Each structure stands twice: as structure tokens, then as C-alpha cells.
Coordinates of N, CA and C in Angstrom, one line a residue:
X524 N 6.4 34.2 13.6 CA 5.6 35.3 14.1 C 4.7 35.8 12.9
X525 N 3.5 36.2 13.3 CA 2.6 36.7 12.3 C 2.9 38.2 12.1
X526 N 2.8 38.6 10.8 CA 3.0 40.1 10.5 C 1.6 40.8 10.7
X527 N 1.7 42.1 10.9 CA 0.5 42.9 11.1 C -0.5 42.7 10.0
X528 N 0.0 42.6 8.7 CA -1.0 42.5 7.6 C -1.6 41.1 7.6
X529 N -0.9 40.1 8.1 CA -1.5 38.7 8.2 C -2.6 38.7 9.3
X530 N -2.3 39.3 10.4 CA -3.3 39.3 11.5 C -4.6 40.1 11.0
X531 N -4.3 41.2 10.3 CA -5.4 42.0 9.7 C -6.3 41.2 8.8
X532 N -5.6 40.5 7.9 CA -6.3 39.7 6.9 C -7.1 38.6 7.6
X533 N -6.5 38.0 8.6 CA -7.2 37.0 9.4 C -8.5 37.5 10.1
X534 N -8.4 38.7 10.7 CA -9.5 39.3 11.4 C -10.6 39.7 10.4
X535 N -10.2 40.2 9.2 CA -11.2 40.6 8.2 C -11.9 39.4 7.7
X536 N -11.2 38.3 7.5 CA -11.9 37.0 7.1 C -12.8 36.5 8.1
X537 N -12.4 36.5 9.4 CA -13.3 36.0 10.5 C -14.6 36.8 10.6
X538 N -14.5 38.1 10.5 CA -15.6 39.0 10.7 C -16.5 39.0 9.4
X539 N -15.8 39.1 8.3 CA -16.6 39.3 7.0 C -17.3 38.0 6.7
X540 N -16.8 36.8 7.1 CA -17.5 35.6 6.8 C -18.9 35.6 7.5
X541 N -18.9 35.9 8.8 CA -20.1 36.0 9.5 C -21.0 37.1 9.0
X542 N -20.4 38.2 8.6 CA -21.2 39.4 8.1 C -21.9 39.0 6.8
X543 N -21.2 38.3 5.9 CA -21.9 38.0 4.6 C -22.9 36.9 4.8
X544 N -22.6 35.9 5.6 CA -23.5 34.8 5.7 C -24.8 35.0 6.6
X545 N -24.6 35.8 7.7 CA -25.7 35.9 8.6 C -26.3 37.3 8.9
X546 N -25.4 38.3 8.7 CA -25.7 39.7 9.1 C -26.9 40.3 8.3
X547 N -27.0 40.1 7.0 CA -28.1 40.8 6.2 C -29.4 40.3 6.7
X548 N -29.6 39.0 6.9 CA -30.9 38.5 7.3 C -31.3 39.1 8.7
X549 N -30.4 39.1 9.6 CA -30.6 39.6 11.0 C -31.0 41.1 10.9
X550 N -30.3 41.9 10.0 CA -30.6 43.3 9.9 C -32.0 43.5 9.4
X551 N -32.4 42.8 8.4 CA -33.8 42.9 7.8 C -34.8 42.6 8.8
X552 N -34.6 41.5 9.6 CA -35.6 41.1 10.6 C -35.7 42.2 11.7
X553 N -34.5 42.7 12.1 CA -34.5 43.7 13.2 C -35.1 45.0 12.8
X554 N -34.7 45.6 11.6 CA -34.9 47.0 11.3 C -35.6 47.2 10.0
X555 N -35.9 46.2 9.2 CA -36.6 46.4 7.9 C -35.8 47.4 7.0
X556 N -36.5 48.4 6.6 CA -35.9 49.4 5.7 C -34.8 50.2 6.3
X557 N -34.7 50.3 7.6 CA -33.7 51.0 8.2 C -32.4 50.2 8.6
X558 N -32.3 49.1 7.9 CA -31.2 48.2 8.1 C -29.9 48.9 7.9
X559 N -29.8 49.8 6.9 CA -28.6 50.6 6.6 C -28.3 51.5 7.7
X560 N -29.3 52.1 8.4 CA -29.0 52.9 9.6 C -28.5 52.0 10.8
X561 N -29.0 50.8 10.9 CA -28.5 49.9 11.9 C -27.0 49.6 11.7
X562 N -26.6 49.4 10.4 CA -25.2 49.2 10.1 C -24.3 50.3 10.6
X563 N -24.8 51.5 10.4 CA -24.0 52.7 10.8 C -24.0 52.7 12.3
X564 N -25.1 52.5 13.0 CA -25.2 52.5 14.4 C -24.3 51.4 15.1
X565 N -24.4 50.2 14.5 CA -23.5 49.1 15.1 C -22.0 49.4 14.8
X566 N -21.7 49.9 13.6 CA -20.3 50.2 13.3 C -19.8 51.3 14.3
X567 N -20.6 52.3 14.6 CA -20.1 53.4 15.5 C -19.8 52.8 16.9
X568 N -20.7 51.9 17.4 CA -20.5 51.3 18.7 C -19.3 50.4 18.7
X569 N -19.1 49.6 17.7 CA -18.0 48.7 17.7 C -16.7 49.4 17.5
X570 N -16.7 50.5 16.7 CA -15.5 51.3 16.6 C -15.0 51.9 17.9
X571 N -16.0 52.4 18.7 CA -15.7 52.8 20.1 C -15.1 51.7 20.9
X572 N -15.7 50.5 20.9 CA -15.2 49.4 21.6 C -13.8 49.0 21.1
X573 N -13.6 49.0 19.8 CA -12.3 48.7 19.3 C -11.2 49.7 19.8
X574 N -11.5 51.0 19.8 CA -10.6 52.0 20.3 C -10.3 51.7 21.7
X575 N -11.3 51.4 22.5 CA -11.1 51.2 23.9 C -10.2 49.9 24.2
X576 N -10.5 48.8 23.5 CA -9.7 47.6 23.6 C -8.3 47.9 23.1
X577 N -8.1 48.6 22.1 CA -6.7 48.9 21.6 C -6.0 49.7 22.6
X578 N -6.6 50.6 23.3 CA -6.0 51.4 24.4 C -5.6 50.5 25.6
X579 N -6.6 49.6 26.0 CA -6.4 48.8 27.2 C -5.3 47.7 27.0
X580 N -5.3 47.1 25.7 CA -4.4 45.9 25.5 C -3.1 46.2 24.8
X581 N -2.5 47.3 25.2 CA -1.2 47.6 24.6 C -0.2 46.7 25.2
X582 N 0.8 46.4 24.4 CA 1.9 45.5 24.8 C 1.8 44.1 24.1
X583 N 2.4 43.1 24.7 CA 2.5 41.8 24.0 C 1.8 40.7 24.8
X584 N 0.8 41.1 25.6 CA 0.1 40.1 26.4 C -1.3 40.0 25.9
X585 N -1.8 38.8 25.9 CA -3.2 38.6 25.5 C -4.2 38.8 26.7
X586 N -5.5 38.7 26.4 CA -6.5 39.0 27.4 C -6.4 38.0 28.6
X587 N -6.0 36.8 28.3 CA -5.9 35.8 29.3 C -4.7 36.0 30.2
X588 N -3.6 36.4 29.6 CA -2.4 36.7 30.4 C -2.6 37.9 31.3
X589 N -3.4 38.9 30.7 CA -3.7 40.1 31.5 C -4.6 39.8 32.7
X590 N -5.5 38.9 32.5 CA -6.4 38.5 33.5 C -5.7 37.8 34.7
X591 N -4.7 37.0 34.3 CA -3.8 36.4 35.4 C -3.0 37.4 36.1
X592 N -2.5 38.4 35.4 CA -1.7 39.5 36.0 C -2.5 40.3 37.0
X593 N -3.8 40.6 36.6 CA -4.7 41.4 37.4 C -5.3 40.7 38.5
X594 N -5.7 39.4 38.3 CA -6.5 38.7 39.3 C -6.1 37.3 39.7
X595 N -4.9 36.9 39.3 CA -4.4 35.6 39.6 C -5.0 34.5 38.8
X596 N -4.7 33.3 39.2 CA -5.2 32.1 38.4 C -6.7 32.0 38.3
X597 N -7.4 32.4 39.4 CA -8.9 32.4 39.4 C -9.5 33.2 38.3
X598 N -9.0 34.4 38.2 CA -9.6 35.3 37.1 C -9.1 34.8 35.7
X599 N -7.9 34.2 35.7 CA -7.4 33.7 34.4 C -8.4 32.5 33.9
X600 N -8.8 31.6 34.8 CA -9.7 30.5 34.5 C -11.0 31.1 34.0
X601 N -11.6 32.0 34.8 CA -12.9 32.6 34.4 C -12.8 33.2 33.0
X602 N -11.8 34.1 32.8 CA -11.7 34.7 31.5 C -11.5 33.7 30.4
X603 N -10.6 32.7 30.7 CA -10.4 31.7 29.7 C -11.7 30.9 29.3
X604 N -12.5 30.6 30.3 CA -13.8 29.9 30.0 C -14.7 30.8 29.2
X605 N -14.8 32.1 29.5 CA -15.6 33.1 28.8 C -15.1 33.2 27.3
X606 N -13.8 33.3 27.1 CA -13.3 33.4 25.8 C -13.6 32.2 25.0
X607 N -13.4 31.0 25.6 CA -13.7 29.7 24.9 C -15.1 29.7 24.6
X608 N -16.0 30.1 25.5 CA -17.5 30.0 25.2 C -17.8 30.9 24.0
X609 N -17.3 32.2 24.0 CA -17.6 33.1 22.9 C -17.1 32.5 21.5
X610 N -15.9 32.0 21.5 CA -15.3 31.4 20.3 C -16.1 30.1 19.9
X611 N -16.6 29.3 20.8 CA -17.3 28.1 20.5 C -18.7 28.5 19.9
X612 N -19.4 29.5 20.5 CA -20.7 29.9 20.0 C -20.5 30.4 18.6
X613 N -19.5 31.2 18.4 CA -19.2 31.8 17.0 C -19.0 30.6 16.0
X614 N -18.1 29.7 16.4 CA -17.8 28.5 15.6 C -19.0 27.7 15.2
X615 N -19.9 27.5 16.2 CA -21.1 26.7 15.9 C -22.0 27.4 14.9
X616 N -22.1 28.7 15.1 CA -23.0 29.4 14.1 C -22.5 29.3 12.7
X617 N -21.1 29.4 12.6 CA -20.5 29.4 11.2 C -20.6 27.9 10.7
X618 N -20.4 26.9 11.5 CA -20.4 25.5 11.0 C -21.8 25.2 10.6
X619 N -22.8 25.8 11.2 CA -24.2 25.5 10.9 C -24.6 26.2 9.6
X620 N -24.2 27.5 9.4 CA -24.7 28.3 8.3 C -23.9 28.1 7.0
X621 N -22.6 27.8 7.2 CA -21.7 27.7 6.0 C -22.1 26.6 5.0
X622 N -22.3 25.3 5.5 CA -22.6 24.3 4.6 C -24.0 24.6 3.8
X623 N -24.9 25.2 4.5 CA -26.2 25.5 3.9 C -26.0 26.5 2.8
X624 N -25.1 27.5 3.0 CA -24.9 28.5 2.0 C -24.1 27.9 0.8
X625 N -23.1 27.1 1.1 CA -22.4 26.4 0.0 C -23.4 25.6 -0.9
X626 N -24.3 24.9 -0.2 CA -25.2 24.0 -0.9 C -26.1 24.9 -1.8
X627 N -26.6 26.0 -1.3 CA -27.6 26.9 -2.0 C -26.9 27.5 -3.2
X628 N -25.6 28.0 -3.0 CA -24.9 28.8 -4.0 C -24.2 27.9 -5.0
X629 N -23.5 26.9 -4.5 CA -22.5 26.2 -5.4 C -22.9 24.7 -5.7
X630 N -23.3 24.0 -4.6 CA -23.4 22.5 -4.7 C -24.9 22.1 -4.4
X631 N -25.8 22.5 -5.3 CA -27.2 22.3 -5.0 C -27.6 20.8 -4.9
X632 N -26.9 19.9 -5.6 CA -27.2 18.5 -5.7 C -26.4 17.7 -4.6
X633 N -25.6 18.4 -3.9 CA -24.7 17.7 -2.9 C -25.4 17.6 -1.5
X634 N -25.3 16.5 -0.8 CA -25.8 16.4 0.5 C -25.1 17.3 1.5
X635 N -25.9 18.0 2.4 CA -25.3 18.9 3.4 C -24.3 18.1 4.2
X636 N -24.5 16.9 4.6 CA -23.6 16.1 5.5 C -22.2 16.0 4.9
X637 N -22.2 15.8 3.5 CA -20.9 15.7 2.9 C -20.1 17.0 2.9
X638 N -20.8 18.1 2.7 CA -20.2 19.4 2.8 C -19.7 19.7 4.2
X639 N -20.5 19.3 5.2 CA -20.0 19.5 6.6 C -18.7 18.7 6.9
X640 N -18.7 17.4 6.4 CA -17.5 16.6 6.6 C -16.3 17.2 6.0
X641 N -16.4 17.7 4.7 CA -15.3 18.4 4.0 C -14.9 19.6 4.8
X642 N -15.8 20.4 5.2 CA -15.6 21.6 6.0 C -14.8 21.3 7.3
X643 N -15.2 20.3 8.0 CA -14.6 19.9 9.3 C -13.1 19.4 9.0
X644 N -12.9 18.7 7.9 CA -11.6 18.2 7.5 C -10.7 19.4 7.3
X645 N -11.2 20.4 6.5 CA -10.5 21.7 6.3 C -10.1 22.4 7.6
X646 N -11.1 22.4 8.6 CA -10.8 23.0 9.9 C -9.7 22.2 10.6
X647 N -9.7 20.9 10.5 CA -8.7 20.1 11.1 C -7.3 20.3 10.5
X648 N -7.3 20.4 9.2 CA -6.0 20.7 8.5 C -5.4 22.0 8.9
X649 N -6.4 23.0 9.0 CA -5.9 24.4 9.4 C -5.4 24.4 10.8
X650 N -6.1 23.6 11.7 CA -5.6 23.5 13.1 C -4.2 22.8 13.2
X651 N -4.0 21.8 12.3 CA -2.7 21.1 12.3 C -1.6 22.0 11.8
X652 N -1.9 22.8 10.8 CA -0.8 23.6 10.2 C -0.5 24.8 11.1
X653 N -1.5 25.3 11.9 CA -1.2 26.3 12.8 C -1.6 27.7 12.4
X654 N -1.5 28.7 13.3 CA -2.1 30.0 13.1 C -1.2 30.8 12.0
X655 N 0.1 30.5 12.0 CA 0.9 31.3 11.0 C 0.6 30.9 9.6
X656 N 0.4 29.6 9.3 CA 0.0 29.1 8.0 C -1.4 29.7 7.6
X657 N -2.3 29.7 8.6 CA -3.6 30.3 8.3 C -3.6 31.8 8.0
X658 N -2.7 32.5 8.8 CA -2.5 33.9 8.5 C -2.0 34.2 7.2
X659 N -1.0 33.4 6.7 CA -0.4 33.6 5.4 C -1.3 33.3 4.3
X660 N -2.1 32.3 4.4 CA -3.1 31.9 3.4 C -4.2 33.0 3.3
X661 N -4.6 33.6 4.5 CA -5.6 34.7 4.5 C -5.0 35.9 3.8
X662 N -3.7 36.1 4.0 CA -3.1 37.3 3.4 C -3.1 37.2 1.9
X663 N -2.9 36.0 1.4 CA -3.0 35.8 -0.1 C -4.4 35.9 -0.6
X664 N -5.3 35.3 0.2 CA -6.7 35.1 -0.3 C -7.5 36.4 -0.2
X665 N -7.3 37.2 0.8 CA -8.2 38.4 1.0 C -8.2 39.4 -0.1
X666 N -7.1 39.7 -0.7 CA -7.2 40.7 -1.9 C -8.0 40.1 -3.0
X667 N -7.9 38.8 -3.3 CA -8.7 38.2 -4.4 C -10.2 38.2 -4.0
X668 N -10.5 37.9 -2.7 CA -11.9 37.9 -2.3 C -12.5 39.3 -2.3
X669 N -11.6 40.3 -2.0 CA -12.1 41.7 -2.1 C -12.5 42.1 -3.5
X670 N -11.6 41.7 -4.5 CA -12.0 42.1 -5.9 C -13.2 41.4 -6.3
X671 N -13.4 40.1 -5.9 CA -14.6 39.3 -6.3 C -15.8 40.0 -5.7
X672 N -15.8 40.4 -4.4 CA -16.9 41.1 -3.8 C -17.2 42.4 -4.5
X673 N -16.2 43.2 -4.8 CA -16.4 44.4 -5.5 C -17.1 44.2 -6.9
X674 N -16.6 43.1 -7.6 CA -17.3 42.8 -8.9 C -18.7 42.5 -8.7
X675 N -19.1 41.7 -7.6 CA -20.5 41.4 -7.3 C -21.3 42.7 -7.1
X676 N -20.7 43.6 -6.3 CA -21.4 44.8 -6.0 C -21.7 45.7 -7.2
X677 N -20.7 45.7 -8.1 CA -20.9 46.4 -9.4 C -21.9 45.8 -10.3
X678 N -21.9 44.4 -10.4 CA -22.8 43.7 -11.2 C -24.3 43.8 -10.7
X679 N -24.4 44.1 -9.4 CA -25.8 44.3 -8.8 C -26.3 45.7 -8.9
X680 N -25.6 46.6 -9.5 CA -26.0 48.0 -9.6 C -27.4 48.1 -10.2
X681 N -27.7 47.4 -11.3 CA -29.0 47.6 -11.9 C -30.2 47.2 -11.0
X682 N -29.9 46.4 -9.9 CA -31.0 46.0 -9.0 C -31.1 46.9 -7.8
X683 N -30.2 47.9 -7.7 CA -30.3 48.8 -6.5 C -31.6 49.6 -6.6
X684 N -32.3 49.8 -5.5 CA -33.5 50.7 -5.5 C -33.3 51.6 -4.3
X685 N -33.0 52.9 -4.6 CA -32.7 53.9 -3.6 C -34.0 54.2 -2.7
X686 N -35.2 54.0 -3.3 CA -36.4 54.2 -2.5 C -36.5 53.2 -1.4
X687 N -35.7 52.2 -1.4 CA -35.8 51.2 -0.3 C -35.2 51.7 1.0
X688 N -34.5 52.8 1.0 CA -34.0 53.4 2.2 C -35.1 54.0 3.1
X689 N -36.3 54.2 2.5 CA -37.4 54.8 3.2 C -38.4 53.8 3.6
X690 N -39.1 53.9 4.7 CA -38.9 55.0 5.7 C -37.6 54.8 6.5
X691 N -37.1 55.9 7.0 CA -35.8 55.8 7.7 C -35.8 54.9 8.9
X692 N -36.8 54.9 9.7 CA -36.9 54.0 10.8 C -37.9 52.9 10.5
X693 N -37.6 52.0 9.6 CA -38.5 51.0 9.1 C -39.4 50.3 10.1
X694 N -38.8 49.7 11.1 CA -39.5 48.9 12.1 C -39.7 49.7 13.4
X695 N -39.3 50.9 13.4 CA -39.4 51.8 14.6 C -38.1 52.0 15.3
X696 N -38.1 53.0 16.2 CA -36.8 53.3 16.9 C -36.4 52.2 17.9
X697 N -37.4 51.6 18.6 CA -37.1 50.6 19.5 C -36.5 49.4 18.9
X698 N -37.0 49.0 17.7 CA -36.5 47.8 17.0 C -35.0 48.1 16.6
X699 N -34.7 49.3 16.1 CA -33.4 49.5 15.6 C -32.4 49.7 16.8
X700 N -32.7 50.5 17.8 CA -31.8 50.8 18.8 C -31.7 49.8 19.9
X701 N -32.7 49.0 20.2 CA -32.7 48.0 21.2 C -32.3 46.6 20.6
X702 N -33.2 46.1 19.7 CA -32.9 44.9 19.1 C -31.6 45.0 18.3
X703 N -31.4 46.2 17.6 CA -30.3 46.4 16.8 C -29.0 46.4 17.6
X704 N -29.0 46.7 18.9 CA -27.8 46.7 19.7 C -27.3 45.3 19.8
X705 N -28.1 44.3 19.8 CA -27.7 42.9 20.0 C -26.8 42.4 18.8
X706 N -27.0 43.1 17.7 CA -26.2 42.6 16.5 C -24.7 42.9 16.6
X707 N -24.3 43.7 17.6 CA -22.9 44.0 17.7 C -22.2 42.7 18.1
X708 N -22.9 41.6 18.4 CA -22.3 40.3 18.7 C -21.6 39.8 17.5
X709 N -22.0 40.3 16.3 CA -21.3 39.9 15.0 C -19.8 40.2 15.2
X710 N -19.4 41.2 15.9 CA -18.0 41.6 16.0 C -17.3 41.0 17.2
X711 N -18.0 40.0 17.8 CA -17.4 39.4 19.0 C -16.1 38.7 18.7
X712 N -15.8 38.4 17.4 CA -14.6 37.8 17.0 C -13.4 38.7 17.1
X713 N -13.7 40.0 17.4 CA -12.5 40.9 17.7 C -11.7 40.5 18.9
X714 N -12.3 39.6 19.7 CA -11.6 39.1 20.8 C -10.3 38.3 20.4
X715 N -10.4 37.8 19.1 CA -9.2 37.1 18.5 C -8.0 38.1 18.5
X716 N -8.3 39.4 18.3 CA -7.2 40.3 18.2 C -6.4 40.3 19.5
X717 N -7.1 40.2 20.6 CA -6.5 40.2 22.0 C -5.8 38.9 22.2
X718 N -6.3 37.8 21.7 CA -5.6 36.5 21.8 C -4.4 36.4 21.0
X719 N -4.4 37.0 19.8 CA -3.3 36.9 18.9 C -2.2 37.9 19.1
X720 N -2.3 38.8 20.1 CA -1.3 39.9 20.3 C 0.1 39.3 20.5
X721 N 0.3 38.2 21.3 CA 1.6 37.7 21.5 C 2.3 37.3 20.2
X722 N 1.5 37.0 19.2 CA 2.1 36.5 17.9 C 2.5 37.6 17.0

């Protein structure tokens, strides 16, 4: 069985990976200089969604089991397909962006195809070892990754420009509140919390 701290580390890893690799570019395209306001806006929305799901999914049943309980096998199949679709879309976006990022940052002379193959092998090994092993590895890795990220943020202090927060609504209200609403899809991996509840 997974411990609470292992599930927490797993969810942080799933969400922060996408956040670091794709979120900043999307924010700048959507909101320009008001990207920081969009972060606050999206966080407030998803915090409310998280509180709502935490209230609704009490107990030891995941979202698919609850769907079967509420609507029988038909609803279970529909919810299962939707959950699978969300997870597949998320996986495809990560599999596409991760090798490119590794190539740019670490392995500039390496072919992207080779990085993709190694990445897929790592995914296969993780799937073979199971969710408990992945949770334990995440629990060990996340504090190290947190300190490395903090070091990066501190080293970048000389490059911070406070004047870049202006104008407050860089690309306009519509861009931030309408297009910016779509970026809450970054947090769609929270559905893993509902799937992992029985563990």
C-alpha cells in the first residue's frame, strides 16, 4: 500500500513535470505580462476543484468504482473511457515535449529518437515495477528535485525584472480570463488522486 507522502510526491511529480515543461510558454502566449496573474487565477480555480473532489471522493473507492456504484456498468465504461482519454492525452504531450527538452538542456548532440527510446524503456520498467515502486522512488527524488529547483530560482535572482509585471493585464482581460481558463487542463492529472485512492 502507498503511504500518503508517497502519493503526494507522485502527484507533485506528475503535475510539476508538465508545469515546468509546458506551462510557462502557454502562459506567455495567453497573457503576456499578466502571466503571473493567470497563475493566481488558475490556482484559485483548481484549488476550488480540488476541495470539491476531496469532498466528493471520501472513502476508499476510486472514480471508476463510484461511477459503477452510481450508474451501473454503463456509466463505469463511459467514465473509464474518459479517464483513459485524459491520461493518454497527458501522456502524449509529455512524451512529445520531454525528449525535446532533454536534448536542448542536456544532450544537444544526441538524436531525439534515441532519447525517446530510452524514455519509453524507462516507462516500461516503471510499469513493470508497479505503482508502489514508482511512489517510493518519487518520495526519495522529490526533496532532491525541490532543493535543485530552489537553487535555480536563487541563481536567477540577478535576472529578475520587477517591471515585467506591468501592464497588469498584458494581453487584455479576455485573453487572461477566457483563454487563461483553458490552462487549468494542466491540473487534469489530479484525476490520478481519485484513481489512486484505493491504494
